[in-house]
Amino acid sequence: VIWMTQSPSLLSASTGDRVTISCRMSQGISSYLAWYQQKPGKAPELLIYAASTLQSGVPSRFSGSGSGTDFTLTISCLQSEDFATYYCQQYYSFPWTFGQGTKVEIK
Amino acid sequence: QVQLVESGGGVVQPGGSLRLSCAASGFTFSSYGMHWVRQAPGKGLEWVAFIRYDGSNKYYADSVKGRFTISRDNSKNTLYLQMNSLRAEDTAVYYCAKDSGTYSSGWPHDYWGQGTLVTVSS
């Protein structure tokens, strides 16, 4: 099983801030990493796959980087609709695993 | 448009069984792998199971292996999750999720259902 460490678990920020979320793997996964956004009471939505490819319809203020064991999700200019919980997920090998989640809240 | 509608959730006693269904529409169901993902109340996401587009391969999380069975009926555009020997820790919202790659062995989930709540309690 590939373990994932996602940090921070809670991030307080203001509209307009640049925020960064980290995801570290217990072993290399090449670029088989996805990022999801989830709002309360809703299903998650795919933001980024293949570590850095933006899913269709996702605003360009979201970006992803990294390969191997260390990955980052960046929101360049936080908007009000971006306050949510974010999860990374590895799909390099089964069983797939998710990070523990990062809640982005209003400071 | 793609729609995934789960059903079959409810309250079940520990040790009991339940079968979840996910009715798919708006895409060629038989061309895509499908997943189940769950989320315990107030907790994070946990990937549960995957089935290839043709049902030829299935994979499970260690926490459900031997107790849960994923299956599909491509003639009915429906995905299933048979859950046996249920435990309190299986209490969660269960989502079905579509694989984003055609005929693939697993790609991220580009569409999700609204989820169905399973509560295991005496």
PDB file of C-alpha atoms in Angstrom:
ATOM      1  CA  VAL A   1       0.000   0.000   0.000  1.00  0.00           C
ATOM      2  CA  ILE A   2       1.246   3.482  -0.877  1.00  0.00           C
ATOM      3  CA  TRP A   3       0.855   5.864   2.042  1.00  0.00           C
ATOM      4  CA  MET A   4       0.316   9.549   1.562  1.00  0.00           C
ATOM      5  CA  THR A   5       1.027  12.470   3.830  1.00  0.00           C
ATOM      6  CA  GLN A   6      -0.951  15.576   2.959  1.00  0.00           C
ATOM      7  CA  SER A   7      -0.194  18.893   4.651  1.00  0.00           C
ATOM      8  CA  PRO A   8      -1.342  21.085   6.169  1.00  0.00           C
ATOM      9  CA  SER A   9      -4.598  19.611   7.446  1.00  0.00           C
ATOM     10  CA  LEU A  10      -6.018  23.099   7.964  1.00  0.00           C
ATOM     11  CA  LEU A  11      -5.094  26.253   6.119  1.00  0.00           C
ATOM     12  CA  SER A  12      -6.457  29.691   7.029  1.00  0.00           C
ATOM     13  CA  ALA A  13      -6.245  32.197   4.222  1.00  0.00           C
ATOM     14  CA  SER A  14      -7.838  35.304   2.796  1.00  0.00           C
ATOM     15  CA  THR A  15      -9.348  35.979  -0.593  1.00  0.00           C
ATOM     16  CA  GLY A  16      -6.557  36.875  -3.005  1.00  0.00           C
ATOM     17  CA  ASP A  17      -3.912  34.816  -1.178  1.00  0.00           C
ATOM     18  CA  ARG A  18      -1.669  32.314  -2.892  1.00  0.00           C
ATOM     19  CA  VAL A  19      -1.954  28.956  -1.150  1.00  0.00           C
ATOM     20  CA  THR A  20       0.012  25.739  -1.443  1.00  0.00           C
ATOM     21  CA  ILE A  21      -0.925  22.224  -0.359  1.00  0.00           C
ATOM     22  CA  SER A  22       1.609  19.431  -0.237  1.00  0.00           C
ATOM     23  CA  CYS A  23       1.276  15.693  -0.749  1.00  0.00           C
ATOM     24  CA  ARG A  24       4.138  13.282  -0.101  1.00  0.00           C
ATOM     25  CA  MET A  25       4.154   9.587  -1.074  1.00  0.00           C
ATOM     26  CA  SER A  26       5.749   6.674   0.733  1.00  0.00           C
ATOM     27  CA  GLN A  27       7.186   5.552  -2.616  1.00  0.00           C
ATOM     28  CA  GLY A  28       7.548   6.978  -6.096  1.00  0.00           C
ATOM     29  CA  ILE A  29       4.411   7.145  -8.228  1.00  0.00           C
ATOM     30  CA  SER A  30       5.760   8.941 -11.318  1.00  0.00           C
ATOM     31  CA  SER A  31       3.011  11.475 -12.135  1.00  0.00           C
ATOM     32  CA  TYR A  32      -0.012   9.334 -11.252  1.00  0.00           C
ATOM     33  CA  LEU A  33      -1.498  11.883  -8.903  1.00  0.00           C
ATOM     34  CA  ALA A  34      -4.853  13.678  -8.886  1.00  0.00           C
ATOM     35  CA  TRP A  35      -6.303  16.524  -6.849  1.00  0.00           C
ATOM     36  CA  TYR A  36      -9.964  16.912  -5.872  1.00  0.00           C
ATOM     37  CA  GLN A  37     -12.011  19.677  -4.300  1.00  0.00           C
ATOM     38  CA  GLN A  38     -14.939  18.893  -2.029  1.00  0.00           C
ATOM     39  CA  LYS A  39     -17.483  21.306  -0.613  1.00  0.00           C
ATOM     40  CA  PRO A  40     -19.715  20.423   2.359  1.00  0.00           C
ATOM     41  CA  GLY A  41     -22.500  18.011   1.481  1.00  0.00           C
ATOM     42  CA  LYS A  42     -21.277  17.585  -2.085  1.00  0.00           C
ATOM     43  CA  ALA A  43     -19.368  14.970  -4.009  1.00  0.00           C
ATOM     44  CA  PRO A  44     -15.715  15.700  -4.779  1.00  0.00           C
ATOM     45  CA  GLU A  45     -14.758  17.265  -8.095  1.00  0.00           C
ATOM     46  CA  LEU A  46     -11.641  16.468 -10.093  1.00  0.00           C
ATOM     47  CA  LEU A  47      -9.308  19.448 -10.428  1.00  0.00           C
ATOM     48  CA  ILE A  48      -6.010  18.059 -11.695  1.00  0.00           C
ATOM     49  CA  TYR A  49      -4.753  14.710 -12.961  1.00  0.00           C
ATOM     50  CA  ALA A  50      -1.361  13.441 -14.081  1.00  0.00           C
ATOM     51  CA  ALA A  51       0.063  15.727 -11.378  1.00  0.00           C
ATOM     52  CA  SER A  52      -0.228  18.894 -13.449  1.00  0.00           C
ATOM     53  CA  THR A  53      -2.988  18.578 -16.080  1.00  0.00           C
ATOM     54  CA  LEU A  54      -5.991  20.762 -15.422  1.00  0.00           C
ATOM     55  CA  GLN A  55      -9.354  19.025 -15.781  1.00  0.00           C
ATOM     56  CA  SER A  56     -11.631  20.634 -18.349  1.00  0.00           C
ATOM     57  CA  GLY A  57     -13.523  23.600 -16.904  1.00  0.00           C
ATOM     58  CA  VAL A  58     -11.244  24.122 -13.916  1.00  0.00           C
ATOM     59  CA  PRO A  59     -10.026  27.726 -13.523  1.00  0.00           C
ATOM     60  CA  SER A  60      -6.399  28.402 -14.403  1.00  0.00           C
ATOM     61  CA  ARG A  61      -5.656  29.749 -10.916  1.00  0.00           C
ATOM     62  CA  PHE A  62      -5.340  26.080  -9.922  1.00  0.00           C
ATOM     63  CA  SER A  63      -2.072  24.364 -10.781  1.00  0.00           C
ATOM     64  CA  GLY A  64      -0.265  21.212  -9.835  1.00  0.00           C
ATOM     65  CA  SER A  65       3.372  20.204  -9.862  1.00  0.00           C
ATOM     66  CA  GLY A  66       5.712  17.448  -8.828  1.00  0.00           C
ATOM     67  CA  SER A  67       6.623  13.879  -9.682  1.00  0.00           C
ATOM     68  CA  GLY A  68       7.971  10.855  -7.900  1.00  0.00           C
ATOM     69  CA  THR A  69       7.159  11.357  -4.231  1.00  0.00           C
ATOM     70  CA  ASP A  70       6.496  15.072  -3.745  1.00  0.00           C
ATOM     71  CA  PHE A  71       3.547  16.983  -5.181  1.00  0.00           C
ATOM     72  CA  THR A  72       1.986  20.386  -4.750  1.00  0.00           C
ATOM     73  CA  LEU A  73      -1.365  21.988  -5.443  1.00  0.00           C
ATOM     74  CA  THR A  74      -1.269  25.766  -5.772  1.00  0.00           C
ATOM     75  CA  ILE A  75      -4.153  28.206  -5.915  1.00  0.00           C
ATOM     76  CA  SER A  76      -2.644  31.418  -7.223  1.00  0.00           C
ATOM     77  CA  CYS A  77      -5.322  33.877  -6.118  1.00  0.00           C
ATOM     78  CA  LEU A  78      -7.857  32.430  -3.720  1.00  0.00           C
ATOM     79  CA  GLN A  79     -11.487  33.173  -4.543  1.00  0.00           C
ATOM     80  CA  SER A  80     -14.490  32.869  -2.231  1.00  0.00           C
ATOM     81  CA  GLU A  81     -15.674  29.730  -4.012  1.00  0.00           C
ATOM     82  CA  ASP A  82     -12.325  28.029  -3.332  1.00  0.00           C
ATOM     83  CA  PHE A  83     -12.911  27.645   0.390  1.00  0.00           C
ATOM     84  CA  ALA A  84     -13.322  23.877   0.562  1.00  0.00           C
ATOM     85  CA  THR A  85     -11.457  20.692   1.390  1.00  0.00           C
ATOM     86  CA  TYR A  86      -8.818  19.388  -1.009  1.00  0.00           C
ATOM     87  CA  TYR A  87      -7.604  15.814  -1.403  1.00  0.00           C
ATOM     88  CA  CYS A  88      -4.731  14.275  -3.300  1.00  0.00           C
ATOM     89  CA  GLN A  89      -5.049  10.731  -4.667  1.00  0.00           C
ATOM     90  CA  GLN A  90      -2.497   8.324  -6.092  1.00  0.00           C
ATOM     91  CA  TYR A  91      -3.578   6.049  -8.931  1.00  0.00           C
ATOM     92  CA  TYR A  92      -0.188   4.469  -9.593  1.00  0.00           C
ATOM     93  CA  SER A  93      -1.112   1.150  -8.057  1.00  0.00           C
ATOM     94  CA  PHE A  94      -4.060  -0.555  -6.404  1.00  0.00           C
ATOM     95  CA  PRO A  95      -5.264  -0.085  -3.748  1.00  0.00           C
ATOM     96  CA  TRP A  96      -5.585   3.569  -4.606  1.00  0.00           C
ATOM     97  CA  THR A  97      -5.237   5.937  -1.690  1.00  0.00           C
ATOM     98  CA  PHE A  98      -6.279   9.470  -0.806  1.00  0.00           C
ATOM     99  CA  GLY A  99      -4.470  12.000   1.313  1.00  0.00           C
ATOM    100  CA  GLN A 100      -6.059  12.972   4.619  1.00  0.00           C
ATOM    101  CA  GLY A 101      -7.419  16.231   3.196  1.00  0.00           C
ATOM    102  CA  THR A 102      -6.684  19.936   3.616  1.00  0.00           C
ATOM    103  CA  LYS A 103      -9.461  22.241   4.687  1.00  0.00           C
ATOM    104  CA  VAL A 104      -9.007  25.762   3.344  1.00  0.00           C
ATOM    105  CA  GLU A 105     -10.913  28.149   5.572  1.00  0.00           C
ATOM    106  CA  ILE A 106     -11.425  31.882   5.691  1.00  0.00           C
ATOM    107  CA  LYS A 107      -8.920  33.637   7.948  1.00  0.00           C
TER     108      LYS A 107
ATOM    109  CA  GLN B   1     -24.997  14.757 -19.511  1.00  0.00           C
ATOM    110  CA  VAL B   2     -23.341  12.174 -17.302  1.00  0.00           C
ATOM    111  CA  GLN B   3     -25.485  11.051 -14.398  1.00  0.00           C
ATOM    112  CA  LEU B   4     -24.674   8.559 -11.662  1.00  0.00           C
ATOM    113  CA  VAL B   5     -27.431   7.764  -9.199  1.00  0.00           C
ATOM    114  CA  GLU B   6     -26.722   5.557  -6.206  1.00  0.00           C
ATOM    115  CA  SER B   7     -29.369   3.686  -4.264  1.00  0.00           C
ATOM    116  CA  GLY B   8     -29.646   0.920  -1.704  1.00  0.00           C
ATOM    117  CA  GLY B   9     -28.230   2.621   1.355  1.00  0.00           C
ATOM    118  CA  GLY B  10     -29.858   2.385   4.759  1.00  0.00           C
ATOM    119  CA  VAL B  11     -29.469   1.127   8.293  1.00  0.00           C
ATOM    120  CA  VAL B  12     -28.165  -2.406   8.816  1.00  0.00           C
ATOM    121  CA  GLN B  13     -27.045  -4.333  11.861  1.00  0.00           C
ATOM    122  CA  PRO B  14     -23.429  -5.364  12.372  1.00  0.00           C
ATOM    123  CA  GLY B  15     -22.780  -8.590  10.494  1.00  0.00           C
ATOM    124  CA  GLY B  16     -25.541  -7.838   8.029  1.00  0.00           C
ATOM    125  CA  SER B  17     -25.505  -7.350   4.275  1.00  0.00           C
ATOM    126  CA  LEU B  18     -26.517  -4.644   1.855  1.00  0.00           C
ATOM    127  CA  ARG B  19     -26.309  -4.184  -1.899  1.00  0.00           C
ATOM    128  CA  LEU B  20     -25.727  -0.769  -3.388  1.00  0.00           C
ATOM    129  CA  SER B  21     -26.596   0.101  -6.971  1.00  0.00           C
ATOM    130  CA  CYS B  22     -25.425   2.919  -9.217  1.00  0.00           C
ATOM    131  CA  ALA B  23     -27.478   3.691 -12.322  1.00  0.00           C
ATOM    132  CA  ALA B  24     -25.402   5.364 -15.022  1.00  0.00           C
ATOM    133  CA  SER B  25     -26.532   7.455 -17.974  1.00  0.00           C
ATOM    134  CA  GLY B  26     -25.194  10.022 -20.404  1.00  0.00           C
ATOM    135  CA  PHE B  27     -22.126   8.046 -21.485  1.00  0.00           C
ATOM    136  CA  THR B  28     -21.196   4.645 -22.909  1.00  0.00           C
ATOM    137  CA  PHE B  29     -21.138   2.744 -19.619  1.00  0.00           C
ATOM    138  CA  SER B  30     -19.568  -0.379 -21.119  1.00  0.00           C
ATOM    139  CA  SER B  31     -16.459   1.593 -22.157  1.00  0.00           C
ATOM    140  CA  TYR B  32     -15.431   2.833 -18.709  1.00  0.00           C
ATOM    141  CA  GLY B  33     -14.150   1.381 -15.518  1.00  0.00           C
ATOM    142  CA  MET B  34     -16.087   2.288 -12.402  1.00  0.00           C
ATOM    143  CA  HIS B  35     -15.205   2.852  -8.760  1.00  0.00           C
ATOM    144  CA  TRP B  36     -16.768   3.000  -5.325  1.00  0.00           C
ATOM    145  CA  VAL B  37     -15.408   5.581  -2.882  1.00  0.00           C
ATOM    146  CA  ARG B  38     -16.686   6.116   0.638  1.00  0.00           C
ATOM    147  CA  GLN B  39     -16.554   8.830   3.255  1.00  0.00           C
ATOM    148  CA  ALA B  40     -17.271   8.227   6.927  1.00  0.00           C
ATOM    149  CA  PRO B  41     -19.126  11.057   8.695  1.00  0.00           C
ATOM    150  CA  GLY B  42     -16.799  14.007   9.171  1.00  0.00           C
ATOM    151  CA  LYS B  43     -13.853  12.067   7.736  1.00  0.00           C
ATOM    152  CA  GLY B  44     -11.833  11.965   4.539  1.00  0.00           C
ATOM    153  CA  LEU B  45     -12.269   9.997   1.344  1.00  0.00           C
ATOM    154  CA  GLU B  46     -11.455   6.298   1.114  1.00  0.00           C
ATOM    155  CA  TRP B  47     -11.225   4.480  -2.209  1.00  0.00           C
ATOM    156  CA  VAL B  48     -13.105   1.164  -1.919  1.00  0.00           C
ATOM    157  CA  ALA B  49     -13.133  -0.778  -5.185  1.00  0.00           C
ATOM    158  CA  PHE B  50     -12.639  -0.684  -8.964  1.00  0.00           C
ATOM    159  CA  ILE B  51     -13.981  -2.795 -11.807  1.00  0.00           C
ATOM    160  CA  ARG B  52     -12.707  -2.656 -15.350  1.00  0.00           C
ATOM    161  CA  TYR B  53     -15.050  -1.714 -18.199  1.00  0.00           C
ATOM    162  CA  ASP B  54     -15.670  -5.367 -19.071  1.00  0.00           C
ATOM    163  CA  GLY B  55     -15.636  -6.712 -15.521  1.00  0.00           C
ATOM    164  CA  SER B  56     -12.439  -8.671 -16.188  1.00  0.00           C
ATOM    165  CA  ASN B  57     -10.492  -7.239 -13.271  1.00  0.00           C
ATOM    166  CA  LYS B  58     -11.525  -6.047  -9.846  1.00  0.00           C
ATOM    167  CA  TYR B  59      -9.506  -4.433  -7.089  1.00  0.00           C
ATOM    168  CA  TYR B  60     -10.347  -3.686  -3.475  1.00  0.00           C
ATOM    169  CA  ALA B  61      -9.130  -1.710  -0.490  1.00  0.00           C
ATOM    170  CA  ASP B  62      -7.608  -3.950   2.170  1.00  0.00           C
ATOM    171  CA  SER B  63     -10.303  -2.816   4.605  1.00  0.00           C
ATOM    172  CA  VAL B  64     -13.095  -4.423   2.530  1.00  0.00           C
ATOM    173  CA  LYS B  65     -11.331  -7.280   0.738  1.00  0.00           C
ATOM    174  CA  GLY B  66     -13.151 -10.559   1.251  1.00  0.00           C
ATOM    175  CA  ARG B  67     -16.318  -8.827   2.467  1.00  0.00           C
ATOM    176  CA  PHE B  68     -17.325  -6.543  -0.429  1.00  0.00           C
ATOM    177  CA  THR B  69     -17.831  -7.482  -4.075  1.00  0.00           C
ATOM    178  CA  ILE B  70     -18.002  -5.028  -6.941  1.00  0.00           C
ATOM    179  CA  SER B  71     -19.855  -6.036 -10.092  1.00  0.00           C
ATOM    180  CA  ARG B  72     -21.543  -4.509 -13.094  1.00  0.00           C
ATOM    181  CA  ASP B  73     -24.268  -5.221 -15.630  1.00  0.00           C
ATOM    182  CA  ASN B  74     -23.407  -3.441 -18.852  1.00  0.00           C
ATOM    183  CA  SER B  75     -26.778  -4.354 -20.365  1.00  0.00           C
ATOM    184  CA  LYS B  76     -28.469  -2.381 -17.575  1.00  0.00           C
ATOM    185  CA  ASN B  77     -25.835   0.383 -17.253  1.00  0.00           C
ATOM    186  CA  THR B  78     -25.611  -0.396 -13.569  1.00  0.00           C
ATOM    187  CA  LEU B  79     -22.787  -0.804 -11.079  1.00  0.00           C
ATOM    188  CA  TYR B  80     -23.179  -2.752  -7.849  1.00  0.00           C
ATOM    189  CA  LEU B  81     -21.473  -3.146  -4.505  1.00  0.00           C
ATOM    190  CA  GLN B  82     -22.413  -6.189  -2.460  1.00  0.00           C
ATOM    191  CA  MET B  83     -21.429  -5.582   1.147  1.00  0.00           C
ATOM    192  CA  ASN B  84     -21.352  -8.508   3.574  1.00  0.00           C
ATOM    193  CA  SER B  85     -20.234  -8.894   7.195  1.00  0.00           C
ATOM    194  CA  LEU B  86     -20.765  -5.195   7.744  1.00  0.00           C
ATOM    195  CA  ARG B  87     -19.042  -3.464  10.634  1.00  0.00           C
ATOM    196  CA  ALA B  88     -19.631  -0.183  12.413  1.00  0.00           C
ATOM    197  CA  GLU B  89     -16.559   1.228  10.675  1.00  0.00           C
ATOM    198  CA  ASP B  90     -18.234   0.699   7.298  1.00  0.00           C
ATOM    199  CA  THR B  91     -20.680   3.474   8.160  1.00  0.00           C
ATOM    200  CA  ALA B  92     -20.192   6.080   5.432  1.00  0.00           C
ATOM    201  CA  VAL B  93     -21.582   7.814   2.409  1.00  0.00           C
ATOM    202  CA  TYR B  94     -20.814   5.596  -0.566  1.00  0.00           C
ATOM    203  CA  TYR B  95     -20.157   7.264  -3.901  1.00  0.00           C
ATOM    204  CA  CYS B  96     -19.923   5.617  -7.273  1.00  0.00           C
ATOM    205  CA  ALA B  97     -17.449   7.334  -9.531  1.00  0.00           C
ATOM    206  CA  LYS B  98     -16.687   7.059 -13.213  1.00  0.00           C
ATOM    207  CA  ASP B  99     -13.182   6.384 -14.463  1.00  0.00           C
ATOM    208  CA  SER B 100     -11.988   9.157 -16.767  1.00  0.00           C
ATOM    209  CA  GLY B 101     -10.181   6.843 -19.192  1.00  0.00           C
ATOM    210  CA  THR B 102     -11.812   4.616 -21.768  1.00  0.00           C
ATOM    211  CA  TYR B 103     -10.921   0.912 -21.671  1.00  0.00           C
ATOM    212  CA  SER B 104      -8.319   1.748 -19.060  1.00  0.00           C
ATOM    213  CA  SER B 105      -7.008   0.045 -15.974  1.00  0.00           C
ATOM    214  CA  GLY B 106      -7.844   3.015 -13.840  1.00  0.00           C
ATOM    215  CA  TRP B 107      -7.812   6.766 -14.214  1.00  0.00           C
ATOM    216  CA  PRO B 108      -9.052   9.461 -11.831  1.00  0.00           C
ATOM    217  CA  HIS B 109     -12.732   9.965 -11.239  1.00  0.00           C
ATOM    218  CA  ASP B 110     -14.210  12.632 -13.479  1.00  0.00           C
ATOM    219  CA  TYR B 111     -17.860  12.161 -12.452  1.00  0.00           C
ATOM    220  CA  TRP B 112     -19.357  11.208  -9.115  1.00  0.00           C
ATOM    221  CA  GLY B 113     -22.824  10.342  -7.921  1.00  0.00           C
ATOM    222  CA  GLN B 114     -24.521  12.144  -5.047  1.00  0.00           C
ATOM    223  CA  GLY B 115     -23.780   9.303  -2.649  1.00  0.00           C
ATOM    224  CA  THR B 116     -25.888   6.955  -0.543  1.00  0.00           C
ATOM    225  CA  LEU B 117     -25.565   6.675   3.229  1.00  0.00           C
ATOM    226  CA  VAL B 118     -24.915   3.314   4.837  1.00  0.00           C
ATOM    227  CA  THR B 119     -25.255   3.139   8.601  1.00  0.00           C
ATOM    228  CA  VAL B 120     -24.147   0.018  10.446  1.00  0.00           C
ATOM    229  CA  SER B 121     -25.636   0.039  13.905  1.00  0.00           C
ATOM    230  CA  SER B 122     -27.534  -2.173  16.284  1.00  0.00           C
TER     231      SER B 122
END
